Structures are given as C-alpha cells and as structure tokens.
CSV table of C-alpha atoms and ligand atoms in Angstrom, one decimal:
chain,number,residue,atom,x,y,z
A,262,MET,CA,0.0,0.0,0.0
A,263,SER,CA,1.4,3.4,-0.8
A,264,LEU,CA,1.1,5.7,2.1
A,265,VAL,CA,-0.4,9.1,1.0
A,266,CYS,CA,-1.9,10.5,4.3
A,267,VAL,CA,-1.2,10.5,7.9
A,268,ALA,CA,-4.0,8.0,8.4
A,269,ASP,CA,-2.1,5.5,6.1
A,270,PHE,CA,1.0,5.9,8.4
A,271,GLU,CA,-1.1,5.2,11.5
A,272,GLU,CA,-2.5,2.1,9.9
A,273,LYS,CA,0.9,0.9,8.9
A,274,SER,CA,2.4,1.5,12.2
A,275,LYS,CA,0.1,-1.1,13.8
A,276,GLU,CA,2.2,-3.7,11.9
A,277,LYS,CA,5.4,-2.3,13.3
A,278,LEU,CA,4.8,-1.6,17.1
A,279,GLU,CA,4.5,-3.9,19.9
A,280,THR,CA,0.9,-3.8,21.4
A,281,SER,CA,1.9,-2.1,24.6
A,282,ALA,CA,3.8,0.7,22.7
A,283,LEU,CA,1.0,1.2,20.1
A,284,ASP,CA,-1.6,1.3,22.9
A,285,TYR,CA,0.5,3.8,24.9
A,286,TYR,CA,0.9,6.1,21.9
A,287,GLN,CA,-2.6,5.8,20.6
A,288,SER,CA,-4.7,6.0,23.7
A,289,GLY,CA,-6.7,8.8,25.0
A,290,ALA,CA,-8.3,8.9,28.6
A,291,GLY,CA,-11.5,7.2,29.7
A,292,ASP,CA,-14.1,6.5,27.1
A,293,GLN,CA,-11.8,8.4,24.6
A,294,LEU,CA,-14.7,10.8,23.6
A,295,THR,CA,-12.3,13.8,23.5
A,296,LEU,CA,-9.9,11.8,21.4
A,297,LYS,CA,-12.4,11.3,18.7
A,298,HIS,CA,-13.8,14.8,19.2
A,299,ASN,CA,-10.4,16.5,18.7
A,300,LYS,CA,-10.4,15.2,15.0
A,301,GLU,CA,-14.0,15.3,14.4
A,302,ALA,CA,-14.5,18.9,15.5
A,303,PHE,CA,-12.5,20.1,12.6
A,304,ASN,CA,-15.1,18.6,10.2
A,305,ASP,CA,-17.8,21.0,11.5
A,306,LEU,CA,-15.8,24.0,10.3
A,307,ARG,CA,-16.5,25.0,6.7
A,308,ILE,CA,-14.1,26.7,4.6
A,309,ARG,CA,-15.0,29.6,2.5
A,310,PRO,CA,-12.5,29.9,-0.4
A,311,ARG,CA,-11.8,33.0,-2.4
A,312,PHE,CA,-10.7,32.8,-6.1
A,313,LEU,CA,-8.8,34.8,-8.7
A,314,ARG,CA,-6.2,36.1,-6.4
A,315,ASP,CA,-2.8,35.2,-7.9
A,316,VAL,CA,-1.5,32.3,-5.9
A,317,SER,CA,1.6,31.7,-8.1
A,318,ASN,CA,4.1,32.8,-5.5
A,319,LEU,CA,3.2,30.8,-2.3
A,320,ASP,CA,5.0,31.7,0.9
A,321,ILE,CA,4.1,29.7,4.0
A,322,SER,CA,7.0,30.8,6.2
A,323,THR,CA,6.6,32.2,9.5
A,324,GLU,CA,8.5,33.6,12.5
A,325,ILE,CA,8.2,32.7,16.2
A,326,PHE,CA,10.3,34.4,19.0
A,327,GLY,CA,12.6,35.8,16.3
A,328,SER,CA,13.3,32.4,14.6
A,329,LYS,CA,12.5,32.0,10.9
A,330,LEU,CA,10.5,28.8,10.2
A,331,LYS,CA,9.7,27.3,6.8
A,332,TRP,CA,6.1,26.7,7.7
A,333,PRO,CA,3.8,26.9,10.7
A,334,VAL,CA,3.8,23.2,11.8
A,335,GLY,CA,6.0,21.6,14.4
A,336,ILE,CA,6.3,18.3,16.2
A,337,ALA,CA,4.9,18.3,19.8
A,338,SER,CA,6.5,16.7,22.8
A,339,THR,CA,5.7,13.2,23.1
A,340,ALA,CA,7.4,10.9,25.6
A,341,MET,CA,9.6,7.8,25.0
A,342,GLN,CA,10.0,7.7,21.2
A,343,ARG,CA,12.6,5.0,21.1
A,344,MET,CA,9.7,2.5,21.7
A,345,ALA,CA,8.6,3.5,18.2
A,346,HIS,CA,12.2,3.3,16.5
A,347,PRO,CA,15.7,2.8,17.8
A,348,ASP,CA,16.6,6.2,16.6
A,349,GLY,CA,13.7,7.7,18.5
A,350,GLU,CA,13.9,11.6,19.2
A,351,VAL,CA,17.0,12.0,17.2
A,352,ALA,CA,15.3,10.8,14.0
A,353,ASN,CA,12.2,12.9,14.8
A,354,ALA,CA,14.2,16.0,15.5
A,355,LYS,CA,16.3,15.6,12.3
A,356,ALA,CA,13.3,15.3,10.3
A,357,ALA,CA,11.9,18.4,11.9
A,358,GLY,CA,15.1,20.3,11.1
A,359,ARG,CA,14.8,19.2,7.4
A,360,ALA,CA,11.3,20.4,7.2
A,361,GLY,CA,11.9,23.7,8.8
A,362,SER,CA,9.8,22.7,11.8
A,363,ILE,CA,10.2,23.2,15.6
A,364,PHE,CA,10.9,20.0,17.6
A,365,VAL,CA,9.8,19.9,21.2
A,366,LEU,CA,11.7,17.3,23.3
A,367,SER,CA,9.8,15.8,26.2
A,368,THR,CA,11.1,15.7,29.7
A,369,LEU,CA,10.3,12.0,29.5
A,370,ALA,CA,12.4,11.5,26.4
A,371,THR,CA,14.4,8.4,25.7
A,372,THR,CA,17.1,10.8,24.3
A,373,SER,CA,18.9,13.3,26.5
A,374,LEU,CA,19.0,17.1,26.0
A,375,GLU,CA,22.7,16.9,25.3
A,376,GLU,CA,22.5,14.1,22.8
A,377,LEU,CA,19.7,15.8,20.9
A,378,ALA,CA,21.7,19.1,20.8
A,379,GLU,CA,24.7,17.3,19.5
A,380,LYS,CA,22.9,15.1,16.8
A,381,ALA,CA,20.3,17.6,15.6
A,382,PRO,CA,22.2,20.8,15.7
A,383,GLU,CA,20.4,22.5,12.8
A,384,THR,CA,16.9,21.9,14.2
A,385,GLU,CA,15.0,24.6,16.2
A,386,LYS,CA,14.6,22.9,19.5
A,387,TRP,CA,12.4,23.6,22.4
A,388,PHE,CA,12.2,21.8,25.8
A,389,GLN,CA,9.0,20.6,27.4
A,390,LEU,CA,9.2,20.7,31.2
A,391,TYR,CA,7.4,18.8,33.8
A,392,ILE,CA,8.1,20.3,37.2
A,393,TYR,CA,9.3,17.5,39.7
A,394,LYS,CA,8.9,17.4,43.4
A,395,ASN,CA,12.6,17.7,43.5
A,396,ARG,CA,13.1,21.1,42.4
A,397,LEU,CA,16.9,20.9,42.2
A,398,LEU,CA,16.4,18.3,39.4
A,399,THR,CA,13.9,20.6,37.7
A,400,GLU,CA,16.5,23.5,37.8
A,401,THR,CA,19.1,21.3,36.3
A,402,LEU,CA,16.8,20.3,33.3
A,403,VAL,CA,16.2,23.9,32.7
A,404,ARG,CA,19.8,25.0,32.8
A,405,THR,CA,20.8,22.0,30.7
A,406,ALA,CA,18.2,23.1,28.1
A,407,GLU,CA,19.6,26.6,28.1
A,408,LYS,CA,23.2,25.4,27.9
A,409,CYS,CA,22.3,23.0,25.0
A,410,GLY,CA,20.8,25.9,22.8
A,411,PHE,CA,17.1,25.0,23.3
A,412,LYS,CA,15.1,28.2,22.5
A,413,ALA,CA,12.0,28.0,24.7
A,414,ILE,CA,10.6,26.2,27.7
A,415,VAL,CA,7.4,24.6,27.1
A,416,LEU,CA,5.8,24.2,30.7
A,417,THR,CA,3.1,21.5,30.7
A,418,VAL,CA,0.4,22.7,33.0
A,419,ASP,CA,-2.2,20.1,32.5
A,420,ALA,CA,-0.6,17.3,34.4
A,421,PRO,CA,-0.5,17.2,38.2
A,422,VAL,CA,-1.2,13.5,37.6
A,423,PHE,CA,-1.9,11.7,34.4
A,424,GLY,CA,-5.3,10.8,33.0
A,425,ILE,CA,-6.5,7.2,33.2
A,426,ARG,CA,-5.8,5.6,29.8
A,427,ARG,CA,-7.3,2.1,30.1
A,428,ARG,CA,-5.1,0.3,27.6
A,429,ASP,CA,-2.0,1.2,29.7
A,430,VAL,CA,-3.7,0.0,32.9
A,431,ARG,CA,-4.7,-3.3,31.2
A,432,ASN,CA,-1.1,-3.7,29.7
A,433,LYS,CA,0.4,-2.7,33.0
A,434,PHE,CA,2.5,-0.4,30.8
A,435,SER,CA,6.3,-0.2,31.6
A,436,LEU,CA,9.1,1.2,29.6
A,437,PRO,CA,11.1,-1.7,28.0
A,438,SER,CA,14.0,-2.6,30.1
A,439,ASP,CA,16.6,-1.7,27.4
A,440,LEU,CA,15.3,2.0,27.5
A,441,LYS,CA,15.5,4.6,30.0
A,442,LEU,CA,14.3,8.3,30.5
A,443,SER,CA,17.7,9.8,29.4
A,444,ASN,CA,17.4,13.1,31.1
A,445,PHE,CA,17.7,11.3,34.4
A,446,THR,CA,19.6,8.8,36.5
A,447,GLY,CA,18.5,6.3,39.1
A,448,ILE,CA,14.8,5.9,40.0
A,449,GLN,CA,13.7,8.8,37.8
A,450,ALA,CA,15.4,7.2,34.7
A,451,LYS,CA,14.3,3.6,35.3
A,452,GLY,CA,11.1,4.2,37.2
A,453,VAL,CA,8.4,3.7,34.5
A,454,LYS,CA,7.7,0.2,35.9
A,455,SER,CA,4.3,-1.2,36.7
A,456,SER,CA,3.5,-2.4,40.1
A,457,GLY,CA,0.1,-3.4,39.0
A,458,ALA,CA,-1.5,-0.4,37.3
A,459,SER,CA,-0.1,1.9,34.5
A,460,GLY,CA,3.6,2.3,35.2
A,461,ILE,CA,3.6,5.8,33.7
A,462,ASN,CA,0.8,6.9,36.0
A,463,GLU,CA,2.6,5.4,38.9
A,464,TYR,CA,5.9,7.2,37.9
A,465,VAL,CA,4.2,10.5,37.4
A,466,ALA,CA,2.2,10.3,40.8
A,467,SER,CA,5.5,9.6,42.7
A,468,GLN,CA,7.7,12.2,40.9
A,469,PHE,CA,5.7,15.2,39.6
A,470,ASP,CA,4.8,18.1,41.8
A,471,ASP,CA,1.0,18.2,42.2
A,472,THR,CA,1.1,21.3,44.5
A,473,LEU,CA,1.9,23.6,41.4
A,474,THR,CA,0.2,27.0,41.1
A,475,TRP,CA,0.8,30.2,39.1
A,476,LYS,CA,3.4,31.0,41.6
A,477,ASP,CA,5.5,28.2,40.3
A,478,VAL,CA,5.1,29.6,36.8
A,479,GLN,CA,6.5,32.9,38.0
A,480,TRP,CA,9.3,31.1,39.7
A,481,LEU,CA,10.2,29.5,36.3
A,482,VAL,CA,9.7,32.7,34.3
A,483,ASN,CA,12.1,34.6,36.7
A,484,PHE,CA,14.6,31.8,36.8
A,485,THR,CA,15.1,30.9,33.1
A,486,THR,CA,16.6,33.0,30.5
A,487,LEU,CA,14.4,31.4,27.9
A,488,PRO,CA,10.8,32.3,27.0
A,489,VAL,CA,8.2,30.3,28.8
A,490,ILE,CA,5.1,28.8,27.0
A,491,ALA,CA,2.2,27.4,29.0
A,492,LYS,CA,1.1,24.2,27.2
A,493,GLY,CA,-2.3,22.6,28.0
A,494,ILE,CA,-4.5,25.8,28.2
A,495,LEU,CA,-8.1,25.3,27.6
A,496,THR,CA,-9.9,28.4,28.8
A,497,LYS,CA,-9.6,32.2,28.3
A,498,GLU,CA,-9.2,32.4,32.1
A,499,ASP,CA,-6.1,30.5,32.2
A,500,ALA,CA,-4.7,32.0,28.9
A,501,LEU,CA,-5.1,35.4,30.6
A,502,LEU,CA,-3.3,34.1,33.8
A,503,ALA,CA,-0.4,32.8,31.7
A,504,LEU,CA,-0.1,36.2,30.0
A,505,HIS,CA,-0.1,38.0,33.5
A,506,ASN,CA,2.4,35.7,34.9
A,507,GLY,CA,5.0,36.3,32.3
A,508,CYS,CA,4.5,33.6,29.7
A,509,LYS,CA,5.4,34.5,26.2
A,510,GLY,CA,3.1,32.1,24.6
A,511,VAL,CA,0.4,29.4,25.1
A,512,ILE,CA,-0.3,26.1,23.5
A,513,VAL,CA,-4.0,25.4,23.3
A,514,SER,CA,-3.9,21.6,24.0
A,515,ASN,CA,-5.8,18.8,25.8
A,516,HIS,CA,-2.6,16.7,25.9
A,517,GLY,CA,-3.8,14.7,23.0
A,518,ALA,CA,-7.0,13.8,24.9
A,519,ARG,CA,-5.0,12.0,27.5
A,520,GLN,CA,-6.1,13.9,30.7
A,521,VAL,CA,-9.7,14.6,31.3
A,522,ASP,CA,-12.1,12.9,29.0
A,523,GLY,CA,-14.9,15.3,28.3
A,524,VAL,CA,-12.8,18.5,27.8
A,525,PRO,CA,-13.6,20.3,24.5
A,526,ALA,CA,-11.7,19.7,21.3
A,527,THR,CA,-8.8,22.1,21.1
A,528,ILE,CA,-10.0,23.6,17.8
A,529,GLU,CA,-13.3,24.5,19.7
A,530,VAL,CA,-11.6,26.5,22.4
A,531,LEU,CA,-9.1,28.2,20.2
A,532,PRO,CA,-11.3,31.2,19.3
A,533,GLU,CA,-12.1,32.2,22.9
A,534,ILE,CA,-8.4,32.1,23.7
A,535,VAL,CA,-7.4,34.1,20.8
A,536,LYS,CA,-10.1,36.7,21.6
A,537,ALA,CA,-8.9,36.9,25.1
A,538,VAL,CA,-5.2,37.5,24.7
A,539,GLY,CA,-5.1,39.0,21.2
A,540,ASN,CA,-1.6,39.5,19.9
A,541,GLU,CA,-0.1,40.0,23.5
A,542,ILE,CA,1.2,36.5,23.5
A,543,VAL,CA,1.8,33.8,20.9
A,544,VAL,CA,-1.2,31.4,20.7
A,545,MET,CA,-0.3,28.0,19.3
A,546,MET,CA,-2.4,24.8,19.4
A,547,ASP,CA,-2.3,21.0,19.0
A,548,GLY,CA,-4.7,18.1,19.1
A,549,GLY,CA,-6.1,16.0,16.2
A,550,VAL,CA,-4.4,17.8,13.4
A,551,TYR,CA,-3.6,15.1,10.9
A,552,GLN,CA,-4.2,17.0,7.6
A,553,GLY,CA,-2.9,20.2,6.1
A,554,VAL,CA,-6.6,21.4,5.7
A,555,ASN,CA,-6.9,21.2,9.5
A,556,VAL,CA,-3.7,23.5,9.9
A,557,PHE,CA,-5.5,25.8,7.7
A,558,ARG,CA,-8.6,25.9,9.8
A,559,ALA,CA,-6.5,26.4,13.0
A,560,LEU,CA,-4.6,29.3,11.4
A,561,ALA,CA,-7.8,30.8,10.4
A,562,LEU,CA,-9.1,30.7,13.8
A,563,GLY,CA,-6.2,32.5,15.0
A,564,ALA,CA,-3.4,30.0,15.9
A,565,LYS,CA,0.1,31.4,14.9
A,566,TYR,CA,1.7,27.9,15.0
A,567,VAL,CA,0.3,24.3,15.0
A,568,PHE,CA,2.0,21.1,16.5
A,569,MET,CA,1.3,17.5,15.7
A,570,GLY,CA,2.1,14.7,18.2
A,571,ARG,CA,0.9,11.2,17.2
A,572,PRO,CA,1.4,11.9,13.4
A,573,ALA,CA,5.2,12.1,13.9
A,574,ILE,CA,5.2,9.0,16.0
A,575,TRP,CA,3.4,7.0,13.1
A,576,GLY,CA,6.1,8.3,10.7
A,577,LEU,CA,8.8,7.2,13.1
A,578,ALA,CA,7.3,3.8,13.7
A,579,VAL,CA,7.0,3.2,9.9
A,580,ASN,CA,10.3,4.3,8.7
A,581,GLY,CA,12.4,6.2,11.2
A,582,GLN,CA,13.7,9.6,10.2
A,583,LYS,CA,12.5,9.1,6.5
A,584,GLY,CA,9.1,8.2,7.8
A,585,VAL,CA,8.7,11.4,9.8
A,586,GLU,CA,10.0,13.5,6.8
A,587,ASP,CA,7.4,11.8,4.6
A,588,VAL,CA,4.6,12.6,7.2
A,589,LEU,CA,5.7,16.3,7.3
A,590,ASP,CA,6.1,16.6,3.6
A,591,ILE,CA,2.4,15.1,3.1
A,592,VAL,CA,1.0,17.6,5.6
A,593,LYS,CA,3.0,20.4,4.1
A,594,LYS,CA,1.8,19.7,0.5
A,595,GLU,CA,-1.8,19.5,1.8
A,596,LEU,CA,-1.4,22.9,3.5
A,597,GLU,CA,0.1,24.4,0.3
A,598,ASN,CA,-2.7,22.9,-1.8
A,599,THR,CA,-5.4,24.3,0.6
A,600,LEU,CA,-3.7,27.9,0.5
A,601,LYS,CA,-3.8,27.8,-3.3
A,602,LEU,CA,-7.4,26.6,-3.6
A,603,THR,CA,-8.7,29.2,-1.1
A,604,GLY,CA,-6.9,32.1,-2.8
A,605,CYS,CA,-4.1,32.6,-0.2
A,606,ALA,CA,-0.6,33.3,-1.3
A,607,SER,CA,0.7,33.7,2.3
A,608,LEU,CA,-0.3,33.0,5.8
A,609,LYS,CA,-1.4,36.5,6.3
A,610,ASP,CA,-4.1,36.1,3.5
A,611,ILE,CA,-5.8,33.3,5.7
A,612,ARG,CA,-8.7,35.4,7.3
A,613,SER,CA,-10.9,34.5,10.1
A,614,GLU,CA,-14.0,34.8,7.9
A,615,MET,CA,-12.7,31.9,5.7
A,616,VAL,CA,-13.6,29.3,8.2
A,617,ILE,CA,-17.1,29.3,9.8
A,618,HIS,CA,-19.0,26.7,11.8
A,619,LYS,CA,-21.4,24.6,9.8
A,620,SER,CA,-24.4,25.8,11.8
A,621,CYS,CA,-24.1,29.2,9.9
A,622,TYR,CA,-25.2,27.3,6.8
A,623,SER,CA,-28.1,25.4,8.5
A,624,LYS,CA,-29.6,28.8,9.8
A,625,LEU,CA,-29.8,30.1,6.2
B,778,FMN,C1,2.3,9.2,23.1
B,778,FMN,C2,2.1,10.6,23.7
B,778,FMN,C3,3.0,11.0,24.6
B,778,FMN,C4,3.0,12.3,24.9
B,778,FMN,N1,3.9,12.8,25.9
B,778,FMN,C5,3.8,14.1,26.3
B,778,FMN,C6,4.8,14.6,27.2
B,778,FMN,O1,5.8,14.0,27.6
B,778,FMN,N2,4.7,15.8,27.5
B,778,FMN,C7,3.7,16.7,27.1
B,778,FMN,O2,3.7,17.9,27.5
B,778,FMN,N3,2.8,16.2,26.3
B,778,FMN,C8,2.8,14.9,25.8
B,778,FMN,N4,1.9,14.5,24.9
B,778,FMN,C9,0.9,15.4,24.4
B,778,FMN,C10,1.4,16.0,23.2
B,778,FMN,O3,2.5,16.9,23.4
B,778,FMN,C11,0.4,16.7,22.3
B,778,FMN,O4,-0.4,17.6,23.1
B,778,FMN,C12,-0.6,15.8,21.7
B,778,FMN,O5,0.0,14.6,21.1
B,778,FMN,C13,-1.3,16.5,20.5
B,778,FMN,O6,-2.3,15.7,20.0
B,778,FMN,P1,-2.1,14.8,18.6
B,778,FMN,O7,-1.4,13.5,19.1
B,778,FMN,O8,-3.5,14.5,18.4
B,778,FMN,O9,-1.4,15.6,17.6
B,778,FMN,C14,1.9,13.2,24.5
B,778,FMN,C15,1.0,12.6,23.6
B,778,FMN,C16,1.1,11.4,23.1
B,778,FMN,C17,0.2,10.9,22.2
C-alpha cells in the first residue's frame, strides 16, 4: 500500500509496533470521547474559499520568537520515542530540522537534551518541562536546556497527575528494560515500571509536583533566560493568567485527549483564547491535526503555529527519520494545496472569515 496521508501511516504503524507501545501512543483517557472529538470537531468547520487572487508565489514561512521557520507546523513533545524506533527523538528532530519545523523534546524522552543538541544541531529545539517534586532536578533540566541551545521552555500545566488510559492499565504499561528516561539517572530514569497499574501513571504520581500553582510559573519565568510557554491551556481565564504571569506564549492543548475525557476539542476553544489574549502572547495549538486542511482551519481561527504529536510517531514507527520526513512533507503539501485553492498566497491572507461553523449554513 502506498502511504499518501497520515491515516495511512497510523494504519501501517500497527504492523510495526508492539501492542503495549501502540496502545500507549494511541490512547486517550476514559471512553476516549475527547480523542475522537479532537479530530471530528474540525469537520464542523466549513471553509469559504476565494478565487482569482494570484497564488503563483506561495509563501508559508513564519517567525516565532525571532526564529524564521519554513512553515507553521512543528512536532509536539511526546514521551519515550525510542519505543517507536531505535533512533527515537534523534530521528524525529532531524526530520523536523529538514522540514523547517520546531521540535519539542519531552522531559520524558528516551534521548537526553545533550545528545539531541549534538545530533540535531540544525533543528529549532524547544524543551517541554514537567516540574518535579525535586526542584533541584527541575532546575538542572532547565539549565541544561539553556546550555544546549534550546530556544524555549514549554511548561506543561495540565498534568499534576496523568489521566487514566485504560489500555495502559490493562497492559500494566512499563518502559521496556533496554530503554531509559535519558534526562535522568537512578529511579527517575528507570522508574516507568508497573507495580500493577499503568507504570507511567505510577511514575508521575511519585515524581511530579502536584502542588503547582501560578506562583511556580512565576518562579520559572524569573529563573530561566528562555521564553516560557504554557502548554495545556483550555480556557480564556487560564490564557489570561499565563499572560499576566509572564508567559510569552500558550499552546492550546488537551494533551492529545489523554487527561480529562470530556474536555472540548482544542479547535473549539481556540477562538475564545485568541479573543482573550489578542496579540499579546503567541497562541499556538495542538490536538487532532492530521491534515494540512486542518492546519489551515487552525490558522484561520487565530493560531500562529500548530503542533502534531501522534502523526510524527506514526512516521517514526513506519520508517524512522524518513518516515517522519514523509509525514511532514504530506501535511506540508496538503497545506500548500489548501492555500492555493482558497486564494491565499501567504499565511497572512488566511482570514478568520474563511472558516465558519457549519451551523451558520443551516440557519440560512
Ligand atoms: C504518546 C504521547 C506522549 C505524550 N507525551 C507528552 C509529554 O511527555 N509531555 C507533554 O507535554 N505532552 C505529551 N503528549 C501530548 C502532546 O504533546 C500533544 O499535546 C498531543 O500529542 C497533540 O495531539 P495529537 O497527538 O492528536 O497531535 C503526549 C502525547 C502522546 C500521544
């Protein structure tokens, strides 16, 4: 079968991955209603194309925090990528670099900050941070990211604990014994082991700081030299708090529908957040974006940049770095195609009135 869209890569990766890894990557929390909804909510948004606008010179480049990027799509932080392919995060980050995309390294990566910096020097790299109960450890992670040339800290705010992902509970998910969480030593490196439930949930419950408040965000903002981006924002109230507590950006995200089942699709909440914070901070989003046409919808509703999590995992599982390059290339071509077919020669031509909810038509 030739692989022509992200869904083809997801299908193919089922042949490549061990059940426990596939389940870990694919799962959402609870009944997985939000997981389904993240994707389906895009389908309720109708596109209003314009024509006869000279789209011969297409420019989809953008700029975030002073860095020039070839297009507005990057790779979200996903943990433990060496379960998908032996080259893991290195392959993923190199593919991002070739495509001109940002790569976000997870705290729970199976490649260290130092190794990634050395092996993917050309890639624009951000570091996703979980704040540990052990604050010294957390500080060391941030300082290492700064030293290694990472350009931003993505602070995940939606995870005092992890959501209940039933397949991980059934599988008693553990990190395979030949792998470790490479940013750590000792228990923090080898601790994703099940004592009967999901090993990752047990690890998080024992290590992550669930006392966090906006005071800790201020602590981080004052402590690091890098811009701090709050990831996991789902309401205008929290977006405003991120702004007022010194964050330079937010990622509208529901953690790939892995935390509370029942939260809205991210594309649904994007407009309220854009409206609340305007241009004062950079609004980005992720969740259920598997096609260029959905990147277009997100940009029209005000996102400045869009991340994909699982699609890169599927590419990685199918064919390592080349697989991720193929996935990014497919989505890029789909986005370019959508721009041309809607009369947009550049990202600034994508106007909010070009995407409206389907209910606007049924009212006519
Ligand atoms: C397998 C997997 C692991 C993830 N690990 C992390 C993580 O370590 N840190 C984090 O902030 N978000 C994590 N996320 C959430 C992603 O950063 C992102 O929000 C999500 O994948 C976007 O949805 P999508 O997979 O539909 O693109 C993970 C998501 C998945 C699917």
